[in-house]
mmCIF file of C-alpha atoms in Angstrom:
data_model
loop_
_atom_site.group_PDB
_atom_site.id
_atom_site.type_symbol
_atom_site.label_atom_id
_atom_site.label_comp_id
_atom_site.label_asym_id
_atom_site.label_seq_id
_atom_site.Cartn_x
_atom_site.Cartn_y
_atom_site.Cartn_z
ATOM 1 C CA UNK S 1 -24.494 26.394 8.227
ATOM 2 C CA UNK S 2 -24.246 23.316 10.378
ATOM 3 C CA UNK S 3 -25.706 21.068 7.678
ATOM 4 C CA UNK S 4 -23.476 22.656 5.053
ATOM 5 C CA UNK S 5 -20.432 21.896 7.288
ATOM 6 C CA UNK S 6 -21.570 18.323 7.786
ATOM 7 C CA UNK S 7 -21.722 17.838 4.045
ATOM 8 C CA UNK S 8 -18.278 19.389 3.673
ATOM 9 C CA UNK S 9 -16.929 16.954 6.292
ATOM 10 C CA UNK S 10 -18.485 13.975 4.519
ATOM 11 C CA UNK S 11 -17.228 15.024 1.096
ATOM 12 C CA UNK S 12 -13.773 16.101 2.188
ATOM 13 C CA UNK S 13 -13.040 13.058 4.284
ATOM 14 C CA UNK S 14 -14.641 10.393 2.056
ATOM 15 C CA UNK S 15 -17.083 9.275 4.761
ATOM 16 C CA UNK S 16 -19.080 7.202 2.268
ATOM 17 C CA UNK S 17 -21.402 5.473 4.668
ATOM 18 C CA UNK S 18 -22.372 8.583 6.590
ATOM 19 C CA UNK S 19 -25.106 11.087 5.796
ATOM 20 C CA UNK S 20 -25.755 14.587 7.140
ATOM 21 C CA UNK S 21 -28.499 13.297 9.456
ATOM 22 C CA UNK S 22 -26.082 10.781 11.056
ATOM 23 C CA UNK S 23 -23.869 13.599 12.406
ATOM 24 C CA UNK S 24 -24.952 15.137 15.675
ATOM 25 C CA UNK S 25 -23.966 18.818 15.781
ATOM 26 C CA UNK S 26 -22.931 18.572 19.389
ATOM 27 C CA UNK S 27 -21.129 15.188 19.256
ATOM 28 C CA UNK S 28 -17.356 15.100 19.323
ATOM 29 C CA UNK S 29 -15.780 14.966 15.839
ATOM 30 C CA UNK S 30 -12.593 13.254 16.933
ATOM 31 C CA UNK S 31 -11.867 10.019 18.735
ATOM 32 C CA UNK S 32 -15.114 8.795 20.258
ATOM 33 C CA UNK S 33 -17.598 10.620 18.017
ATOM 34 C CA UNK S 34 -17.018 10.432 14.282
ATOM 35 C CA UNK S 35 -13.634 8.825 14.913
ATOM 36 C CA UNK S 36 -11.678 11.376 12.909
ATOM 37 C CA UNK S 37 -7.895 11.711 13.381
ATOM 38 C CA UNK S 38 -5.215 14.425 13.141
ATOM 39 C CA UNK S 39 -4.835 14.042 9.344
ATOM 40 C CA UNK S 40 -8.560 14.641 9.005
ATOM 41 C CA UNK S 41 -8.212 17.840 11.074
ATOM 42 C CA UNK S 42 -5.562 19.125 8.629
ATOM 43 C CA UNK S 43 -7.703 18.149 5.638
ATOM 44 C CA UNK S 44 -10.755 19.812 7.143
ATOM 45 C CA UNK S 45 -8.745 22.947 7.925
ATOM 46 C CA UNK S 46 -7.743 23.180 4.270
ATOM 47 C CA UNK S 47 -11.334 22.622 3.041
ATOM 48 C CA UNK S 48 -12.628 25.337 5.375
ATOM 49 C CA UNK S 49 -9.980 27.765 4.209
ATOM 50 C CA UNK S 50 -10.922 27.089 0.543
ATOM 51 C CA UNK S 51 -14.692 27.252 1.057
ATOM 52 C CA UNK S 52 -15.101 30.014 3.689
ATOM 53 C CA UNK S 53 -11.750 31.819 3.395
ATOM 54 C CA UNK S 54 -11.326 31.308 7.120
ATOM 55 C CA UNK S 55 -7.884 30.257 8.377
ATOM 56 C CA UNK S 56 -7.605 28.267 11.566
ATOM 57 C CA UNK S 57 -4.181 28.911 12.988
ATOM 58 C CA UNK S 58 -2.789 26.209 15.222
ATOM 59 C CA UNK S 59 -0.468 28.736 16.913
ATOM 60 C CA UNK S 60 -3.068 31.340 17.720
ATOM 61 C CA UNK S 61 -6.389 29.583 17.978
ATOM 62 C CA UNK S 62 -7.707 26.968 20.402
ATOM 63 C CA UNK S 63 -7.853 24.223 17.816
ATOM 64 C CA UNK S 64 -9.114 21.598 20.193
ATOM 65 C CA UNK S 65 -12.090 23.734 21.136
ATOM 66 C CA UNK S 66 -12.878 24.822 17.561
ATOM 67 C CA UNK S 67 -12.820 21.262 16.231
ATOM 68 C CA UNK S 68 -14.655 19.775 19.164
ATOM 69 C CA UNK S 69 -18.016 19.547 17.346
ATOM 70 C CA UNK S 70 -19.853 20.717 14.225
ATOM 71 C CA UNK S 71 -21.594 23.374 16.407
ATOM 72 C CA UNK S 72 -18.337 24.852 17.714
ATOM 73 C CA UNK S 73 -16.737 24.780 14.261
ATOM 74 C CA UNK S 74 -19.766 26.582 12.705
ATOM 75 C CA UNK S 75 -19.709 29.165 15.489
ATOM 76 C CA UNK S 76 -15.997 29.877 14.916
ATOM 77 C CA UNK S 77 -16.409 30.225 11.137
ATOM 78 C CA UNK S 78 -19.339 32.538 11.498
ATOM 79 C CA UNK S 79 -17.512 34.709 14.032
ATOM 80 C CA UNK S 80 -14.357 34.796 11.840
ATOM 81 C CA UNK S 81 -16.304 35.867 8.780
ATOM 82 C CA UNK S 82 -17.887 38.660 10.795
ATOM 83 C CA UNK K 1 26.763 -18.788 -1.145
ATOM 84 C CA UNK K 2 23.132 -19.852 -1.025
ATOM 85 C CA UNK K 3 20.312 -19.591 1.507
ATOM 86 C CA UNK K 4 17.557 -22.155 1.931
ATOM 87 C CA UNK K 5 14.103 -21.136 3.123
ATOM 88 C CA UNK K 6 10.494 -22.321 2.940
ATOM 89 C CA UNK K 7 7.529 -20.570 1.438
ATOM 90 C CA UNK K 8 4.940 -21.586 4.104
ATOM 91 C CA UNK K 9 2.041 -19.986 2.239
ATOM 92 C CA UNK K 10 1.432 -17.368 -0.407
ATOM 93 C CA UNK K 11 -1.391 -15.343 -1.814
ATOM 94 C CA UNK K 12 -1.506 -12.861 -4.667
ATOM 95 C CA UNK K 13 -3.901 -10.317 -6.088
ATOM 96 C CA UNK K 14 -4.234 -8.888 -9.570
ATOM 97 C CA UNK K 15 -7.427 -7.700 -11.304
ATOM 98 C CA UNK K 16 -9.740 -10.604 -12.116
ATOM 99 C CA UNK K 17 -7.593 -13.281 -10.483
ATOM 100 C CA UNK K 18 -8.714 -15.045 -7.345
ATOM 101 C CA UNK K 19 -7.217 -18.556 -7.268
ATOM 102 C CA UNK K 20 -3.932 -20.278 -7.867
ATOM 103 C CA UNK K 21 -5.427 -21.999 -10.934
ATOM 104 C CA UNK K 22 -6.350 -18.551 -12.236
ATOM 105 C CA UNK K 23 -2.747 -17.567 -11.777
ATOM 106 C CA UNK K 24 -1.517 -20.609 -13.714
ATOM 107 C CA UNK K 25 -3.879 -19.818 -16.589
ATOM 108 C CA UNK K 26 -3.453 -16.083 -16.699
ATOM 109 C CA UNK K 27 0.320 -16.071 -16.486
ATOM 110 C CA UNK K 28 0.478 -18.436 -19.427
ATOM 111 C CA UNK K 29 -1.956 -16.361 -21.465
ATOM 112 C CA UNK K 30 -1.015 -12.950 -20.001
ATOM 113 C CA UNK K 31 -4.553 -11.658 -19.946
ATOM 114 C CA UNK K 32 -5.942 -9.585 -17.126
ATOM 115 C CA UNK K 33 -9.156 -7.696 -16.409
ATOM 116 C CA UNK K 34 -7.897 -4.147 -16.024
ATOM 117 C CA UNK K 35 -10.690 -2.404 -14.264
ATOM 118 C CA UNK K 36 -11.376 -4.482 -11.171
ATOM 119 C CA UNK K 37 -10.455 -3.117 -7.728
ATOM 120 C CA UNK K 38 -9.415 -5.426 -4.873
ATOM 121 C CA UNK K 39 -11.965 -5.895 -2.127
ATOM 122 C CA UNK K 40 -11.066 -4.670 1.356
ATOM 123 C CA UNK K 41 -10.609 -7.518 3.861
ATOM 124 C CA UNK K 42 -13.240 -7.602 6.567
ATOM 125 C CA UNK K 43 -10.608 -7.354 9.258
ATOM 126 C CA UNK K 44 -9.767 -3.758 8.310
ATOM 127 C CA UNK K 45 -11.465 -1.250 10.657
ATOM 128 C CA UNK K 46 -14.069 0.969 9.005
ATOM 129 C CA UNK K 47 -12.235 4.216 9.755
ATOM 130 C CA UNK K 48 -9.163 3.023 7.876
ATOM 131 C CA UNK K 49 -10.959 1.673 4.825
ATOM 132 C CA UNK K 50 -11.364 5.123 3.243
ATOM 133 C CA UNK K 51 -7.597 5.572 3.366
ATOM 134 C CA UNK K 52 -6.891 2.616 1.085
ATOM 135 C CA UNK K 53 -5.876 3.458 -2.461
ATOM 136 C CA UNK K 54 -6.441 0.882 -5.209
ATOM 137 C CA UNK K 55 -2.829 -0.212 -4.705
ATOM 138 C CA UNK K 56 -3.340 -0.361 -0.926
ATOM 139 C CA UNK K 57 -6.410 -2.603 -1.479
ATOM 140 C CA UNK K 58 -4.372 -4.964 -3.633
ATOM 141 C CA UNK K 59 -1.641 -5.165 -0.948
ATOM 142 C CA UNK K 60 -4.144 -5.749 1.919
ATOM 143 C CA UNK K 61 -6.020 -8.322 -0.127
ATOM 144 C CA UNK K 62 -2.885 -10.330 -0.921
ATOM 145 C CA UNK K 63 -1.464 -10.094 2.629
ATOM 146 C CA UNK K 64 -4.724 -10.878 4.375
ATOM 147 C CA UNK K 65 -4.884 -14.237 2.627
ATOM 148 C CA UNK K 66 -1.713 -15.562 4.236
ATOM 149 C CA UNK K 67 -1.519 -13.720 7.501
ATOM 150 C CA UNK K 68 -2.922 -14.769 10.812
ATOM 151 C CA UNK K 69 -3.902 -11.541 12.473
ATOM 152 C CA UNK K 70 -3.584 -13.051 15.957
ATOM 153 C CA UNK K 71 0.113 -13.525 15.428
ATOM 154 C CA UNK K 72 2.198 -10.426 14.800
ATOM 155 C CA UNK K 73 4.993 -10.999 12.262
ATOM 156 C CA UNK K 74 7.863 -8.891 10.974
ATOM 157 C CA UNK K 75 6.983 -7.723 7.474
ATOM 158 C CA UNK K 76 9.143 -6.849 4.496
ATOM 159 C CA UNK K 77 7.285 -4.839 1.888
ATOM 160 C CA UNK K 78 8.938 -4.186 -1.429
ATOM 161 C CA UNK K 79 7.824 -1.794 -4.167
ATOM 162 C CA UNK K 80 9.733 0.054 -6.844
ATOM 163 C CA UNK K 81 7.210 2.825 -7.410
ATOM 164 C CA UNK K 82 4.918 2.732 -4.381
ATOM 165 C CA UNK K 83 2.333 5.513 -4.667
ATOM 166 C CA UNK K 84 4.335 7.491 -7.261
ATOM 167 C CA UNK K 85 1.125 8.106 -9.196
ATOM 168 C CA UNK K 86 -0.318 9.894 -6.129
ATOM 169 C CA UNK K 87 2.820 12.064 -5.921
ATOM 170 C CA UNK K 88 2.439 12.959 -9.602
ATOM 171 C CA UNK K 89 -1.152 14.040 -8.996
ATOM 172 C CA UNK K 90 -0.013 16.274 -6.141
ATOM 173 C CA UNK K 91 2.732 17.820 -8.273
ATOM 174 C CA UNK K 92 0.187 18.574 -10.949
ATOM 175 C CA UNK K 93 -2.104 20.199 -8.344
ATOM 176 C CA UNK K 94 0.756 22.351 -7.193
ATOM 177 C CA UNK K 95 1.444 23.374 -10.742
ATOM 178 C CA UNK K 96 -2.157 24.488 -11.056
ATOM 179 C CA UNK K 97 -1.621 26.633 -7.943
ATOM 180 C CA UNK K 98 -3.770 24.430 -5.732
ATOM 181 C CA UNK K 99 -2.955 23.507 -2.174
ATOM 182 C CA UNK K 100 -1.884 19.926 -1.567
ATOM 183 C CA UNK K 101 -4.163 17.681 0.435
ATOM 184 C CA UNK K 102 -2.534 16.638 3.732
ATOM 185 C CA UNK K 103 -4.219 13.212 3.468
ATOM 186 C CA UNK K 104 -2.945 12.666 -0.089
ATOM 187 C CA UNK K 105 0.544 13.693 1.028
ATOM 188 C CA UNK K 106 0.548 11.386 4.063
ATOM 189 C CA UNK K 107 -0.632 8.464 1.934
ATOM 190 C CA UNK K 108 1.893 9.072 -0.872
ATOM 191 C CA UNK K 109 5.098 8.297 1.018
ATOM 192 C CA UNK K 110 6.888 5.016 0.386
ATOM 193 C CA UNK K 111 5.830 3.419 3.677
ATOM 194 C CA UNK K 112 2.219 4.676 3.656
ATOM 195 C CA UNK K 113 0.590 1.339 2.910
ATOM 196 C CA UNK K 114 2.835 -0.394 5.444
ATOM 197 C CA UNK K 115 1.848 2.140 8.035
ATOM 198 C CA UNK K 116 -1.839 1.592 7.377
ATOM 199 C CA UNK K 117 -1.299 -2.179 7.499
ATOM 200 C CA UNK K 118 0.417 -2.017 10.907
ATOM 201 C CA UNK K 119 -2.491 0.019 12.297
ATOM 202 C CA UNK K 120 -5.207 -2.085 10.695
ATOM 203 C CA UNK K 121 -3.729 -5.400 11.917
ATOM 204 C CA UNK K 122 -2.157 -4.024 15.111
ATOM 205 C CA UNK K 123 1.194 -5.488 13.978
ATOM 206 C CA UNK K 124 3.894 -3.951 16.135
ATOM 207 C CA UNK K 125 6.790 -6.078 14.881
ATOM 208 C CA UNK K 126 9.506 -4.546 12.747
ATOM 209 C CA UNK K 127 8.267 -3.542 9.317
ATOM 210 C CA UNK K 128 10.559 -2.581 6.431
ATOM 211 C CA UNK K 129 9.649 -1.118 3.098
ATOM 212 C CA UNK K 130 12.283 -1.728 0.457
ATOM 213 C CA UNK K 131 12.671 0.623 -2.506
ATOM 214 C CA UNK K 132 14.761 -1.592 -4.744
ATOM 215 C CA UNK K 133 15.165 0.862 -7.611
ATOM 216 C CA UNK K 134 16.304 -1.176 -10.575
ATOM 217 C CA UNK K 135 17.310 -4.221 -8.561
ATOM 218 C CA UNK K 136 13.981 -6.057 -8.695
ATOM 219 C CA UNK K 137 12.658 -8.416 -6.039
ATOM 220 C CA UNK K 138 15.972 -9.853 -4.732
ATOM 221 C CA UNK K 139 16.598 -7.144 -2.083
ATOM 222 C CA UNK K 140 13.315 -8.065 -0.413
ATOM 223 C CA UNK K 141 14.485 -11.679 -0.124
ATOM 224 C CA UNK K 142 17.867 -10.594 1.297
ATOM 225 C CA UNK K 143 16.055 -8.527 3.927
ATOM 226 C CA UNK K 144 13.506 -11.249 4.854
ATOM 227 C CA UNK K 145 16.121 -13.988 4.985
ATOM 228 C CA UNK K 146 18.272 -11.743 7.166
ATOM 229 C CA UNK K 147 15.374 -11.426 9.601
ATOM 230 C CA UNK K 148 14.947 -15.200 9.676
ATOM 231 C CA UNK K 149 18.709 -15.574 10.451
ATOM 232 C CA UNK K 150 18.096 -13.202 13.362
ATOM 233 C CA UNK K 151 15.836 -15.805 14.959
ATOM 234 C CA UNK K 152 12.450 -14.542 13.719
ATOM 235 C CA UNK K 153 10.507 -17.745 13.116
ATOM 236 C CA UNK K 154 8.441 -16.348 10.215
ATOM 237 C CA UNK K 155 8.489 -13.215 8.055
ATOM 238 C CA UNK K 156 5.707 -11.928 5.841
ATOM 239 C CA UNK K 157 6.946 -10.623 2.463
ATOM 240 C CA UNK K 158 4.709 -8.430 0.377
ATOM 241 C CA UNK K 159 5.873 -7.444 -3.126
ATOM 242 C CA UNK K 160 3.722 -4.991 -5.009
ATOM 243 C CA UNK K 161 3.593 -2.412 -7.779
ATOM 244 C CA UNK K 162 1.083 -0.781 -10.088
ATOM 245 C CA UNK K 163 1.610 0.535 -13.627
ATOM 246 C CA UNK K 164 3.118 4.022 -13.749
ATOM 247 C CA UNK K 165 1.303 6.952 -15.300
ATOM 248 C CA UNK K 166 2.093 7.564 -18.959
ATOM 249 C CA UNK K 167 3.801 10.768 -17.853
ATOM 250 C CA UNK K 168 6.929 8.761 -17.031
ATOM 251 C CA UNK K 169 9.122 7.479 -19.852
ATOM 252 C CA UNK K 170 9.010 3.699 -20.192
ATOM 253 C CA UNK K 171 12.064 3.466 -22.429
ATOM 254 C CA UNK K 172 14.907 2.683 -21.987
ATOM 255 C CA UNK K 173 13.596 1.096 -18.784
ATOM 256 C CA UNK K 174 11.571 -2.091 -18.390
ATOM 257 C CA UNK K 175 9.687 -1.094 -15.351
ATOM 258 C CA UNK K 176 6.018 -1.539 -15.994
ATOM 259 C CA UNK K 177 3.836 -4.600 -15.474
ATOM 260 C CA UNK K 178 0.571 -4.689 -17.427
ATOM 261 C CA UNK K 179 -1.489 -4.547 -14.189
ATOM 262 C CA UNK K 180 -1.404 -3.829 -10.487
ATOM 263 C CA UNK K 181 -0.101 -6.866 -8.727
ATOM 264 C CA UNK K 182 0.627 -7.832 -5.114
ATOM 265 C CA UNK K 183 2.275 -11.021 -3.933
ATOM 266 C CA UNK K 184 2.385 -11.937 -0.253
ATOM 267 C CA UNK K 185 4.455 -14.850 1.082
ATOM 268 C CA UNK K 186 5.061 -16.151 4.543
ATOM 269 C CA UNK K 187 8.644 -17.481 4.696
ATOM 270 C CA UNK K 188 10.502 -19.462 7.386
ATOM 271 C CA UNK K 189 13.561 -21.657 7.823
ATOM 272 C CA UNK K 190 11.556 -24.749 8.863
ATOM 273 C CA UNK K 191 8.142 -26.285 8.603
ATOM 274 C CA UNK K 192 5.772 -27.380 5.805
ATOM 275 C CA UNK K 193 5.674 -25.574 2.480
ATOM 276 C CA UNK K 194 7.663 -25.074 -0.694
ATOM 277 C CA UNK K 195 11.432 -25.284 -0.004
ATOM 278 C CA UNK K 196 13.548 -22.900 -2.073
ATOM 279 C CA UNK K 197 17.231 -22.163 -2.426
ATOM 280 C CA UNK K 198 18.185 -18.503 -3.095
ATOM 281 C CA UNK K 199 21.654 -17.696 -4.531
ATOM 282 C CA UNK K 200 23.631 -15.134 -6.427
ATOM 283 C CA UNK K 201 24.223 -15.725 -10.106
ATOM 284 C CA UNK K 202 27.091 -14.478 -12.259
ATOM 285 C CA UNK K 203 24.928 -14.478 -15.377
ATOM 286 C CA UNK K 204 24.163 -11.068 -16.841
ATOM 287 C CA UNK K 205 20.429 -10.806 -17.413
ATOM 288 C CA UNK K 206 17.720 -8.363 -18.451
ATOM 289 C CA UNK K 207 14.405 -9.364 -16.882
ATOM 290 C CA UNK K 208 13.092 -5.858 -16.238
ATOM 291 C CA UNK K 209 12.379 -4.151 -12.935
ATOM 292 C CA UNK K 210 10.439 -5.016 -9.817
ATOM 293 C CA UNK K 211 6.909 -5.002 -11.277
ATOM 294 C CA UNK K 212 7.827 -7.465 -14.017
ATOM 295 C CA UNK K 213 9.857 -9.664 -11.685
ATOM 296 C CA UNK K 214 6.845 -10.117 -9.348
ATOM 297 C CA UNK K 215 4.919 -11.682 -12.211
ATOM 298 C CA UNK K 216 7.925 -13.850 -13.143
ATOM 299 C CA UNK K 217 8.174 -15.057 -9.550
ATOM 300 C CA UNK K 218 4.460 -15.866 -9.417
ATOM 301 C CA UNK K 219 4.814 -17.850 -12.592
ATOM 302 C CA UNK K 220 7.659 -19.774 -10.945
ATOM 303 C CA UNK K 221 5.504 -20.502 -7.899
ATOM 304 C CA UNK K 222 2.586 -21.952 -9.901
ATOM 305 C CA UNK K 223 4.472 -23.580 -12.823
ATOM 306 C CA UNK K 224 6.369 -26.866 -12.894
ATOM 307 C CA UNK K 225 9.800 -25.318 -13.634
ATOM 308 C CA UNK K 226 12.498 -26.056 -11.041
ATOM 309 C CA UNK K 227 14.488 -22.868 -11.342
ATOM 310 C CA UNK K 228 14.107 -19.161 -11.859
ATOM 311 C CA UNK K 229 16.798 -16.608 -12.658
ATOM 312 C CA UNK K 230 16.141 -12.887 -12.465
ATOM 313 C CA UNK K 231 18.435 -9.919 -13.030
ATOM 314 C CA UNK K 232 18.363 -6.419 -14.303
ATOM 315 C CA UNK K 233 21.751 -5.551 -15.791
ATOM 316 C CA UNK K 234 23.625 -5.311 -12.493
ATOM 317 C CA UNK K 235 23.091 -8.276 -10.169
ATOM 318 C CA UNK K 236 21.427 -11.550 -10.991
ATOM 319 C CA UNK K 237 19.853 -14.097 -8.593
ATOM 320 C CA UNK K 238 18.505 -17.605 -8.755
ATOM 321 C CA UNK K 239 15.743 -19.484 -6.950
ATOM 322 C CA UNK K 240 15.670 -23.253 -7.071
ATOM 323 C CA UNK K 241 12.912 -25.593 -5.871
ATOM 324 C CA UNK K 242 14.694 -28.139 -3.648
#
């Protein structure tokens, strides 16, 4: 799941020079880590909804926590899918 | 009324053209290499590079060649169509029932390339993006010369357009250049460079829209001719080398 998510992040966000092994599951996705920004978060949210049919709702969910790393994102998707 | 100014430096990008001699030759022969994409200037941070469309690359490439990144300048961008082709792709996606990409949307707006430029070069001066509709390149000069009159010592002008998708009717308009083209010029009221006089003309002309006028202006810059007149049915303007 984590590797699949990493590939989804790379493909969705056009991170041409980065491979799955370059992304640390526990490293921050935004700012210091991969250096993603708020537009990337929206784009990733859309890709996750398409691929896993899981909706991340900015009003209800703790978006900052969910998107903090690949590990937390995978955990959230798995829990949401049941 | 006329306004004098100086083109301190200029740089332009179109597929397959890299020098001023190239411009002189190509504009006479009107041949271009269609497929080439502009390179991304080394000064653009990695994280922003993936956001640059082919048109954005052309703009950055042209501007980078006459812009000192240590010195923030006010910038006047001018484009008739901007990223219209991107908007069309999104509309088609919506028609297919797909969701629109937030990134594609954010990069399709008229000032998207200008926004990326201000981030990439940390330029916090005032930046304008003109949408001149059918009025060609003159509104960009009016805006830039206005900024110079307001005591800015130099202004960067960047005129750009790419061919529109076939979806849009070309007739009865004259709006499409044969290739993507971006022209960047640093203008001022004093200093070394090419002195020009800009004035209104009462002549009624039909030189086509913005994209075609950029190429006409480039030809004027590299050729020996002393004067250029451009208009598109409504207003006409003249540029004289002085």
